[in-house]
Coordinates of C-alpha atoms in Angstrom, one line a residue:
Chain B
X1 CA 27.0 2.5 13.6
X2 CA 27.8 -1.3 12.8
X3 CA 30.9 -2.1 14.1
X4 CA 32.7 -5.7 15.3
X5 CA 34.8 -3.7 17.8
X6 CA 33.0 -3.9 21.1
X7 CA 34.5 -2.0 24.6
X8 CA 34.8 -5.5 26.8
X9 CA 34.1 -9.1 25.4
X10 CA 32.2 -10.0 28.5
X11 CA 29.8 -7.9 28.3
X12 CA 28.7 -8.6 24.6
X13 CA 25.2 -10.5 23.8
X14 CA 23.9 -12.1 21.1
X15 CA 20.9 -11.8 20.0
X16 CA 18.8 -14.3 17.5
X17 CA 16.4 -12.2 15.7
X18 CA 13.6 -13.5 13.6
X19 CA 12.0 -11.4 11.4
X20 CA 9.2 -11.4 8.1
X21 CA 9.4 -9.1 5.1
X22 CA 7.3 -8.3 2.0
X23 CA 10.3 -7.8 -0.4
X24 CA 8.4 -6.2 -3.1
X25 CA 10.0 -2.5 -2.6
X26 CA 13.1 -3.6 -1.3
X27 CA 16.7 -4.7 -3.2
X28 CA 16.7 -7.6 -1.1
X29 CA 18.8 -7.7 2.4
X30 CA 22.1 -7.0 2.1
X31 CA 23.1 -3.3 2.3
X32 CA 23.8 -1.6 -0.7
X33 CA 24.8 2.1 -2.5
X34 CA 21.6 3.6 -4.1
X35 CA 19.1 1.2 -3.3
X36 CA 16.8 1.0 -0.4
X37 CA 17.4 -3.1 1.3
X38 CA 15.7 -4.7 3.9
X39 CA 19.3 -4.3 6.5
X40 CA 19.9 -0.7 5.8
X41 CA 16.0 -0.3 7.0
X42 CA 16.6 -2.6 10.1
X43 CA 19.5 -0.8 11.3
X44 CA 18.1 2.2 11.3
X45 CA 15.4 1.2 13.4
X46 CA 17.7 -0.3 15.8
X47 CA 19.6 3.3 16.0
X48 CA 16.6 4.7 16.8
X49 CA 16.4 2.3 19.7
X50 CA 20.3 2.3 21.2
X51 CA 21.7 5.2 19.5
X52 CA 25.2 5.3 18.9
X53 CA 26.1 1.7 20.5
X54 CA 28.5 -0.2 18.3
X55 CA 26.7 -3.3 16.8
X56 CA 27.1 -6.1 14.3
X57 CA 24.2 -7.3 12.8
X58 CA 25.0 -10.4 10.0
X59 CA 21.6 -11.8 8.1
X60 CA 21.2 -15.7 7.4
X61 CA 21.7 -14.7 3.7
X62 CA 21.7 -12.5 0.7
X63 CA 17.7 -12.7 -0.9
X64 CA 17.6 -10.9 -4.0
X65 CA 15.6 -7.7 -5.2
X66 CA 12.0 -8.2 -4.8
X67 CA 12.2 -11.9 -3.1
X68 CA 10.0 -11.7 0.3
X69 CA 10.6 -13.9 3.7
X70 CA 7.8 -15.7 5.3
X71 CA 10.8 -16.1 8.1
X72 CA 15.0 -14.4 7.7
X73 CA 17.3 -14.7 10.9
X74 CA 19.5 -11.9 11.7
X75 CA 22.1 -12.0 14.8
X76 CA 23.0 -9.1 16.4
X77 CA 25.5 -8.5 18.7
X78 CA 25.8 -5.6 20.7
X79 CA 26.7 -4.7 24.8
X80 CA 23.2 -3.4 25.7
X81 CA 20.8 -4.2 28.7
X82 CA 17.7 -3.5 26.8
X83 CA 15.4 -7.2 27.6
X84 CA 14.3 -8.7 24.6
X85 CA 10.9 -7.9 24.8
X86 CA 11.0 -4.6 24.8
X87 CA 13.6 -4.9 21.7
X88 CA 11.0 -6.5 19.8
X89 CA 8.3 -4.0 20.5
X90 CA 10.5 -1.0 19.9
X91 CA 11.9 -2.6 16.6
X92 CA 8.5 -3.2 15.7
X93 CA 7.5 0.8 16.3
X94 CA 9.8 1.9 14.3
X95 CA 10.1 -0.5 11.1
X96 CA 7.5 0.1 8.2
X97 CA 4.6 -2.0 7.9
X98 CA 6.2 -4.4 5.1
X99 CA 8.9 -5.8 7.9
X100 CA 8.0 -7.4 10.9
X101 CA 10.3 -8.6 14.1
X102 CA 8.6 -12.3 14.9
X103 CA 10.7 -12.9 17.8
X104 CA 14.1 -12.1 19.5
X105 CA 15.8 -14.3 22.0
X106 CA 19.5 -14.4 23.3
X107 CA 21.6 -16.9 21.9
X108 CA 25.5 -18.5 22.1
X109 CA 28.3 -16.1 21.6
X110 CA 29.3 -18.7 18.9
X111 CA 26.1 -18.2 16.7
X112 CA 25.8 -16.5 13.5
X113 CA 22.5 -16.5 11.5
X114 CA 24.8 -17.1 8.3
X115 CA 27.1 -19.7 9.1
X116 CA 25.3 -21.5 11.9
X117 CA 22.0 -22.1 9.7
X118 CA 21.4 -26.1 8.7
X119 CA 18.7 -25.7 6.5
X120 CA 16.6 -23.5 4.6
X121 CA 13.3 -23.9 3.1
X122 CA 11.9 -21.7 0.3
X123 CA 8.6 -21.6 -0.8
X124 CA 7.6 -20.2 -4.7
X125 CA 4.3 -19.1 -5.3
X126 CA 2.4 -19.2 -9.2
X127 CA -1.0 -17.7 -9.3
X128 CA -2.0 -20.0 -11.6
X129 CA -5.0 -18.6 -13.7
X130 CA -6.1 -17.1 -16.8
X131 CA -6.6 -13.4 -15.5
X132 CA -4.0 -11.8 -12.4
X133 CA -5.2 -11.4 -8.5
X134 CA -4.8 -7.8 -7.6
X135 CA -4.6 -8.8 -4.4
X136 CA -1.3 -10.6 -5.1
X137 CA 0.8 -8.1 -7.5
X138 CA 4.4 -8.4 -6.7
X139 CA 3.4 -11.7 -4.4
X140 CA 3.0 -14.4 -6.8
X141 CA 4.1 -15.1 -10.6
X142 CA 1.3 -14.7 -12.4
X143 CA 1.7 -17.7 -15.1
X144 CA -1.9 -18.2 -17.2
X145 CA -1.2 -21.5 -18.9
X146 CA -1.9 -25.5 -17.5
X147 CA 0.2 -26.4 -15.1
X148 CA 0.0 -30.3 -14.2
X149 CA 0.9 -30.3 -10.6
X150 CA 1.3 -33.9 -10.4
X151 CA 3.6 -34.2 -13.4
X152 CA 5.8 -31.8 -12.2
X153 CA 5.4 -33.1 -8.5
X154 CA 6.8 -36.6 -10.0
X155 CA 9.4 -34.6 -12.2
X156 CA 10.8 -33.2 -9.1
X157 CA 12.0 -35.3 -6.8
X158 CA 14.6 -35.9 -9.2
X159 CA 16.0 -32.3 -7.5
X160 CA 16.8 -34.5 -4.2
X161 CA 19.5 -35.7 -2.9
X162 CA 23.2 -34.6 -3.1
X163 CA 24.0 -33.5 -6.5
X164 CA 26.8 -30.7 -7.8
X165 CA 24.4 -27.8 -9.1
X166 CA 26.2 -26.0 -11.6
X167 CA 23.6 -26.1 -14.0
X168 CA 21.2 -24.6 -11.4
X169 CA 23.2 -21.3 -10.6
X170 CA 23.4 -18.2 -12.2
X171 CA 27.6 -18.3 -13.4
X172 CA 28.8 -14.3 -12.9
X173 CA 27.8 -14.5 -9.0
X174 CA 29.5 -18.2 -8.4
X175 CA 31.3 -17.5 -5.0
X176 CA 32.6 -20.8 -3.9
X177 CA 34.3 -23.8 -5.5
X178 CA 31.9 -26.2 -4.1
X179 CA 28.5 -26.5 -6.1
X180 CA 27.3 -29.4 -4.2
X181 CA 24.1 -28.9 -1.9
X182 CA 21.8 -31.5 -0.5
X183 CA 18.3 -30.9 -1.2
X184 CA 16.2 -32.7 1.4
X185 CA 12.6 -32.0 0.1
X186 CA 10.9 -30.8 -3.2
X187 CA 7.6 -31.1 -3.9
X188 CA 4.9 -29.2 -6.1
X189 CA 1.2 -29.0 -4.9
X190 CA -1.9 -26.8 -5.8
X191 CA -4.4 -24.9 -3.4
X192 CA -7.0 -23.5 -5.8
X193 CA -5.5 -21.5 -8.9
X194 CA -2.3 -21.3 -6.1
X195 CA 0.8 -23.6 -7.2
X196 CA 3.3 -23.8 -4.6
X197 CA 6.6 -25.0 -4.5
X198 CA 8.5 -26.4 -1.2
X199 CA 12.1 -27.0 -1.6
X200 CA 14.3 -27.2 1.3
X201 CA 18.1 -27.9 1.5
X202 CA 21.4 -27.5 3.4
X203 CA 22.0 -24.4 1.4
X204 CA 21.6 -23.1 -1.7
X205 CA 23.3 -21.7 -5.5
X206 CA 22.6 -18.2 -6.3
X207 CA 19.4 -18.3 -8.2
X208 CA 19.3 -21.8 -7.2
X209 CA 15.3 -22.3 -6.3
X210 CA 14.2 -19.7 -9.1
X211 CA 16.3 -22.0 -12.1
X212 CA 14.9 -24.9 -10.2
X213 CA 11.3 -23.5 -10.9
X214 CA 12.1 -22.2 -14.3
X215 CA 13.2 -25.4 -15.7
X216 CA 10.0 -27.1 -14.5
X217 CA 8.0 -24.3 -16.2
X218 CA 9.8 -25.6 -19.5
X219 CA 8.2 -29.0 -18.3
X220 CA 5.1 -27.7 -18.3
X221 CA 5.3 -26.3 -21.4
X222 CA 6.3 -29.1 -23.2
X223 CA 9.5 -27.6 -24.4
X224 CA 11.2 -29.9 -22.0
X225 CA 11.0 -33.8 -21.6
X226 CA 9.4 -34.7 -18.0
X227 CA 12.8 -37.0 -17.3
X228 CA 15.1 -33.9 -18.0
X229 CA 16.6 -32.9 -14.6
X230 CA 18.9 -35.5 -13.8
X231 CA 20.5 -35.1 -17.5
X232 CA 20.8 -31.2 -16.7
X233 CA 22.2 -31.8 -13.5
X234 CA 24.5 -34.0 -14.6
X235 CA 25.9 -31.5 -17.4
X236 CA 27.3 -28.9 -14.9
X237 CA 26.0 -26.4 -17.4
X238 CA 23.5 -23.3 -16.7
X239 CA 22.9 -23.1 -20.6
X240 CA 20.8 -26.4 -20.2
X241 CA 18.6 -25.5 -17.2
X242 CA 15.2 -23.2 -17.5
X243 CA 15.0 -19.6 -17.6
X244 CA 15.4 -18.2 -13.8
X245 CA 11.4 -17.6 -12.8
X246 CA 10.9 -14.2 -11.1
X247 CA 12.1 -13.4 -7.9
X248 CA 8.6 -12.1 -6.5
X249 CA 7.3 -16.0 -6.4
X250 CA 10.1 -16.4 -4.0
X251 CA 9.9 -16.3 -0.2
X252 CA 12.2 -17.7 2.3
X253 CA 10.4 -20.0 4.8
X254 CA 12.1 -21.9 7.3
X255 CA 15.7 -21.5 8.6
X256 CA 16.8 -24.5 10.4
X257 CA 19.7 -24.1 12.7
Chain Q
X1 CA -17.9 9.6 -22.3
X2 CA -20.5 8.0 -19.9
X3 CA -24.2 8.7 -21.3
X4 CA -27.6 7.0 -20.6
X5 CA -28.5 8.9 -24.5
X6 CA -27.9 6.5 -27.1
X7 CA -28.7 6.4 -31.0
X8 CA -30.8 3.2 -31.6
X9 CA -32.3 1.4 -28.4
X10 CA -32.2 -2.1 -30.7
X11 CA -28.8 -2.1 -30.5
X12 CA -27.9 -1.5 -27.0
X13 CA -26.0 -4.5 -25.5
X14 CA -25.9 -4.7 -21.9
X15 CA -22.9 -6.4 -20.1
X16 CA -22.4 -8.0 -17.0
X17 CA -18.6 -7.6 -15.7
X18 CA -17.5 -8.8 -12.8
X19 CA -14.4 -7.6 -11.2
X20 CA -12.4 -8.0 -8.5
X21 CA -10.0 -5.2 -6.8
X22 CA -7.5 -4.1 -3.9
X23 CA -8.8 -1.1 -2.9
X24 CA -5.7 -0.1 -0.9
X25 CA -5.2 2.9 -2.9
X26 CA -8.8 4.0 -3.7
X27 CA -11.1 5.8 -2.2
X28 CA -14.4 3.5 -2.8
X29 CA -16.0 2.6 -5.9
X30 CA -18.0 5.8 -7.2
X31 CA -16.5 8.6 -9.2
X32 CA -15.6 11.5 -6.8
X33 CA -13.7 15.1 -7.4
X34 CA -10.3 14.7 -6.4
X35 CA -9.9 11.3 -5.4
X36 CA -9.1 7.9 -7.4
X37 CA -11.9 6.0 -7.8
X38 CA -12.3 2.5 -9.0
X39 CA -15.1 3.6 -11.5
X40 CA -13.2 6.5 -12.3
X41 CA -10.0 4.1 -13.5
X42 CA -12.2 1.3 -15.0
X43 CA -13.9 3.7 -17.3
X44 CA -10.6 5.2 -18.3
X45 CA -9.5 1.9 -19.3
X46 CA -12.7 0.9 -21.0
X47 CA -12.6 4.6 -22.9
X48 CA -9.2 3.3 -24.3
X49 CA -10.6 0.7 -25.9
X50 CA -14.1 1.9 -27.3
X51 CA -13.3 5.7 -28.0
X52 CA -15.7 8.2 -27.8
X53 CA -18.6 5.2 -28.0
X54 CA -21.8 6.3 -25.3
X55 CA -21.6 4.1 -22.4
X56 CA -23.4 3.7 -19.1
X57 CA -21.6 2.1 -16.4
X58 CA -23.3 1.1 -13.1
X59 CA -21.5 -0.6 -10.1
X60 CA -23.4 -2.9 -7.9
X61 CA -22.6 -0.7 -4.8
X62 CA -20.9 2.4 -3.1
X63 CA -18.4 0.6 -1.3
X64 CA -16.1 2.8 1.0
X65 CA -12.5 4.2 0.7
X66 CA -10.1 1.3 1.5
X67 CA -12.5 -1.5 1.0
X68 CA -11.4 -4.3 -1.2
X69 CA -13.5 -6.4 -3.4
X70 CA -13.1 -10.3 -4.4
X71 CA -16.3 -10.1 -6.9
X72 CA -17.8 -6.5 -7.8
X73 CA -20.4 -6.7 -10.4
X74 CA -21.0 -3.8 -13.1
X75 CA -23.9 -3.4 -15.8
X76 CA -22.6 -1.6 -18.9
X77 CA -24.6 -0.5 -21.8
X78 CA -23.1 0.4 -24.9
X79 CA -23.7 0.6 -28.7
X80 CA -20.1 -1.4 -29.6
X81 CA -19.9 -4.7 -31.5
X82 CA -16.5 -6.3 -29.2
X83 CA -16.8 -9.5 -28.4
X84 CA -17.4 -10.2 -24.6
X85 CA -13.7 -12.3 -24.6
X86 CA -12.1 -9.3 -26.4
X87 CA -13.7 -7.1 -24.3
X88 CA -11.9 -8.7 -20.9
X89 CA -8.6 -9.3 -23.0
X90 CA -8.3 -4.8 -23.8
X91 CA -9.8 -3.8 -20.2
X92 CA -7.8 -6.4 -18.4
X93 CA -4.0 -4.8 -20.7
X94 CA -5.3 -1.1 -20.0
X95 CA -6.3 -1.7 -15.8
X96 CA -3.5 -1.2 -13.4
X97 CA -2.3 -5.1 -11.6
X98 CA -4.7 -4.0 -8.4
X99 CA -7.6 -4.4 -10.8
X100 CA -8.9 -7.4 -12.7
X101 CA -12.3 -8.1 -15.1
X102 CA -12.9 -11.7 -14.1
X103 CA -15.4 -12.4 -16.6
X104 CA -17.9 -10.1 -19.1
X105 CA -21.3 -12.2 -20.1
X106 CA -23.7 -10.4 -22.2
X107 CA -27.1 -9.5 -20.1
X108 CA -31.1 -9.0 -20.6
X109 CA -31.7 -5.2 -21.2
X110 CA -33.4 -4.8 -17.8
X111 CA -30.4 -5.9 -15.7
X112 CA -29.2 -3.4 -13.2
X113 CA -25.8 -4.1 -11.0
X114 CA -27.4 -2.5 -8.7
X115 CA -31.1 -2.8 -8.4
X116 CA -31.0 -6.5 -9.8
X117 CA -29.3 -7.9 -7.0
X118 CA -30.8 -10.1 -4.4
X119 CA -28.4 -10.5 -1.9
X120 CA -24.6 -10.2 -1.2
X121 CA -21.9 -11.7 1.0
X122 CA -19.4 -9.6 2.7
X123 CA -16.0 -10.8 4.4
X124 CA -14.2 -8.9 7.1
X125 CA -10.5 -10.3 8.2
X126 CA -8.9 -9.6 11.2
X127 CA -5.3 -10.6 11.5
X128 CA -5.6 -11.3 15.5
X129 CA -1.7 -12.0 16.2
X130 CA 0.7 -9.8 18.5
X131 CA 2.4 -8.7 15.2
X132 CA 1.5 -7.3 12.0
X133 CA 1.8 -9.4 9.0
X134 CA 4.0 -7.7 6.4
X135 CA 2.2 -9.1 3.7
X136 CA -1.2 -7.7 4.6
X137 CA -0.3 -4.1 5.2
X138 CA -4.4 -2.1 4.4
X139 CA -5.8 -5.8 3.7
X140 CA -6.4 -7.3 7.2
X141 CA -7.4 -5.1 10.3
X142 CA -4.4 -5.6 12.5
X143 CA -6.2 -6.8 16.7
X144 CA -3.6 -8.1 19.0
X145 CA -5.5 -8.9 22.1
X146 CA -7.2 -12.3 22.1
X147 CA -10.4 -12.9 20.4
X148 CA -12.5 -15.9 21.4
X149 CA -13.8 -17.0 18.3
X150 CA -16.6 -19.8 19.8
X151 CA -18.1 -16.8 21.8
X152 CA -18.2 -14.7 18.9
X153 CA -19.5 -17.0 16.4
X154 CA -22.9 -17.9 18.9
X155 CA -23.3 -14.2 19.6
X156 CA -23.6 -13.1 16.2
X157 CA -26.7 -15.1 15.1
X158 CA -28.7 -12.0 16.3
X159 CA -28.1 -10.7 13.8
X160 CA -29.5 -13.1 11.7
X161 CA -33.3 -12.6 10.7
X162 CA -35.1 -9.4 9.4
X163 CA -34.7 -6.1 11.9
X164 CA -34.4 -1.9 11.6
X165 CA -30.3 -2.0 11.6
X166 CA -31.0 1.6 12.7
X167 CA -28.0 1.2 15.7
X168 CA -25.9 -0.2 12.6
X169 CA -26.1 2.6 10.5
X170 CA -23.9 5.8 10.3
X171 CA -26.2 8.3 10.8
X172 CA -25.2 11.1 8.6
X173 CA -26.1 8.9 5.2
X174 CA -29.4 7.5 5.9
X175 CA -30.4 7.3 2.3
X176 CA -33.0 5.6 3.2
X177 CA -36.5 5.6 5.0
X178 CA -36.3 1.6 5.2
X179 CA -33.9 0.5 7.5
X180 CA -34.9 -3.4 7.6
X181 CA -32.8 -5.5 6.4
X182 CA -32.6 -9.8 6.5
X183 CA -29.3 -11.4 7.4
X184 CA -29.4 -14.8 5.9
X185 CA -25.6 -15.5 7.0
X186 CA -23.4 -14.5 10.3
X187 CA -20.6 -16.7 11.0
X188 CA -16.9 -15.9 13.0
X189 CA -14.8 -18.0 11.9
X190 CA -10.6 -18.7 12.5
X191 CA -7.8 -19.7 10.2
X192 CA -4.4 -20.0 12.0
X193 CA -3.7 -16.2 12.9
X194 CA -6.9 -14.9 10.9
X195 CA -10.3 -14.4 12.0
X196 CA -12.9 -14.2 9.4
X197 CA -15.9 -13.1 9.4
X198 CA -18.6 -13.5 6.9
X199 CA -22.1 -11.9 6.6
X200 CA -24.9 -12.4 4.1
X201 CA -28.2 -10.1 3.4
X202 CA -30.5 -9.1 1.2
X203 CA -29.5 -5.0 1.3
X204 CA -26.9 -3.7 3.8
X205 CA -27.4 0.0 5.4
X206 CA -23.7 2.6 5.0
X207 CA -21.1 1.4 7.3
X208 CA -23.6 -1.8 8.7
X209 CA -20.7 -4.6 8.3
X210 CA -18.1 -2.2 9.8
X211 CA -20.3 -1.1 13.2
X212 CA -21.6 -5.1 13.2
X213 CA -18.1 -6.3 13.6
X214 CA -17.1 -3.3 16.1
X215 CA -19.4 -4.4 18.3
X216 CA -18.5 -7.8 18.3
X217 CA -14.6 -6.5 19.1
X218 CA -16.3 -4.7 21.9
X219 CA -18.0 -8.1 23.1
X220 CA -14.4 -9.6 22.3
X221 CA -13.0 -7.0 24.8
X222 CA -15.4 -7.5 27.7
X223 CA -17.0 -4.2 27.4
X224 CA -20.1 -5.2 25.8
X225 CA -22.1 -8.6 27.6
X226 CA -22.2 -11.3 25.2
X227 CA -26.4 -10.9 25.0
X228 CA -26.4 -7.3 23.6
X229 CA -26.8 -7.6 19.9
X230 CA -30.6 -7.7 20.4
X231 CA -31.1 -5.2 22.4
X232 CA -28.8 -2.4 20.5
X233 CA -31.2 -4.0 17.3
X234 CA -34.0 -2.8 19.1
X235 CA -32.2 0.4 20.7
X236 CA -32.3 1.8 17.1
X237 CA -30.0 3.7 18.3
X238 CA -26.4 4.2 16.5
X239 CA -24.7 5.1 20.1
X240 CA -25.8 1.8 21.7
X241 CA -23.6 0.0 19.0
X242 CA -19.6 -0.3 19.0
X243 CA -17.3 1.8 16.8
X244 CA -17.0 1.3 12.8
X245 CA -14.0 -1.5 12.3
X246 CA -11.6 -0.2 10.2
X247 CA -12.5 -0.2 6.3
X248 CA -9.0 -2.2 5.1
X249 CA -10.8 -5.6 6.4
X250 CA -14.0 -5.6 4.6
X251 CA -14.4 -7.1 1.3
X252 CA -17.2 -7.4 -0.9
X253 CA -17.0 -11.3 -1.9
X254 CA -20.3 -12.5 -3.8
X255 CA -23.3 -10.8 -5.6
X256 CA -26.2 -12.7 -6.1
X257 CA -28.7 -12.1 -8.9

């Protein structure tokens, strides 16, 4: 039972939980009707572990269907005594083998993973080779053509800095006024037939890093100009950007707080 | 249709494929009543694209239910005129994504997967952390105590040289009246979280890696000295050795010919 209603105030702790997930068989975090996510499947562990104690758990953010986290924060807050330790190893009995609690400590009554988060760095993985790794379905865009890492590595520090990124959000889900985000870091590099993408920032657009990644595909291919992201930045206009790449390149890193 | 009968001996092209799999949801290589194979699902996939055409498959080894493979080799011999590129092109559309041909070259008549091969290199990963990693759910053997990889790495030359792996064999599938074997390669190795260890012969007895790396958990663990290798060699004597490490760490990584 998640609730915000808790018996005495006093009594309440909060805990910072850090978890990893392979997102391929989940609809992302956030709890939804007919489709198995990442929370619903946490807080049923945790009912298993304190039973009908009123909680409130709140996840640093949304993650889509089939995106993965190398590291997501959750805060829970509940009036419990059970030490963190053994919190962790009973969370970790009875979640499936895909999610994994990394570490839980106690934290300020003030924080929430959502709104007390900094920074957040996502990683996007291309297996980038003629034939697919079957040791990496659902963990990696498979993408068969060149990719010259070092073009798109120059290309993309054009990404940095504080910019207003219309262009880089998908329009129906817009839920704020402000599109400006400061992205701190973006870089491309290669390990083997592995392109990865780091991109970190103080927040980020729905489908932010996944148009981001699209529209340097289109740079790879040729069908964009190498000096094209400041122009489409600049046009406040999603129509301009790259197709959105798919979610399962996508993991959540790092959350800063 | 696999056959060894075919019309007009002239003809007869024989193939070299190499593949690579997850074998998470197999049960081993070779065709067996009621279970998914790996032959079984390659041969449907090759049947797709050559019809009713006489073939011969051949896999370079058994390997076990659960064991994954970076490089598997296969000998085919078929009357067909396809094009080696083609070839990969149809079996890599009609495989499932946990199986990929890596490359098809056309071979001298007398080359066997399994009888031409001088030597292969297996790789067994532990995932030595106090969690599980979500993302290596039946690819990584799961060992949360710690394992001192410096130890482990000078005790394991034992096994290198030619000796009766008697005490490294699983008794009930001695296939064999030879039991020597020469290990060219033992090394333990550790990346981050991951321990990796690699092992290099000529021929390996059924289950050898697996009851190899068992007993160096046990010397890991204390309950073996760090000396014993050579004496449970010459023990020939499968109870002197530790237990078979689980199957989801091994993978066959290089055939030599």
């Amino acid at each position: 039972m998640q609730s915000d209603v808790f018996g005495n105030d006093s009594e309440i702790r909060n805990f910072l939980i850090t978890i990893s997930y392979n997102g391929k068989n989940y609809h992302g975090w956030q709890i939804q009707t007919n489709a198995v996510t990442v929370q619903e499947v946490f807080q049923t562990a945790l009912e298993n572990i304190i039973g009908d104690t009123a909680y409130s758990v709140k996840g640093c953010s949304r993650t889509d269907s089939g995106v993965h986290a190398n590291m997501y924060c959750i805060s829970l807050k509940m009036i419990h005594s059970i030490p963190c330790h053994r919190l962790l190893s009973a969370l970790n009995r009875f979640l499936p083998s895909d999610i994994s609690v990394l570490d839980i400590k106690e934290a300020e009554q003030d924080f929430h993973a959502r709104y007390s988060c900094k920074s957040k760095q996502y990683v996007y993985k291309i297996w980038n080779a003629e034939v697919r790794n079957p040791f990496l379905d659902g963990l990696a865009y498979h993408y068969k053509f060149p990719i010259d890492v070092t073009l798109l590595n120059d290309c993309c520090k054009a990404y940095i800095g504080r910019h207003d990124f219309t262009s880089f959000c998908t329009i129906d889900n817009r839920d704020t006024n402000n599109m400006c985000r400061t992205v701190t870091d973006f870089r491309v590099e290669r390990d083997g037939d592995m392109v990865i993408i780091t991109v970190e920032a103080d927040g980020f657009l729905y489908n932010m890093v996944r148009i981001m990644v699209g529209t340097l595909i289109r740079i790879a291919q040729g069908k964009f100009s190498p000096d094209c992201i400041s122009g489409i930045i600049e046009a406040k206009d999603r129509a301009k950007a790259g197709p959105t790449a798919p979610a399962c390149g996508l993991y959540l890193n790092k959350v800063n707080y």
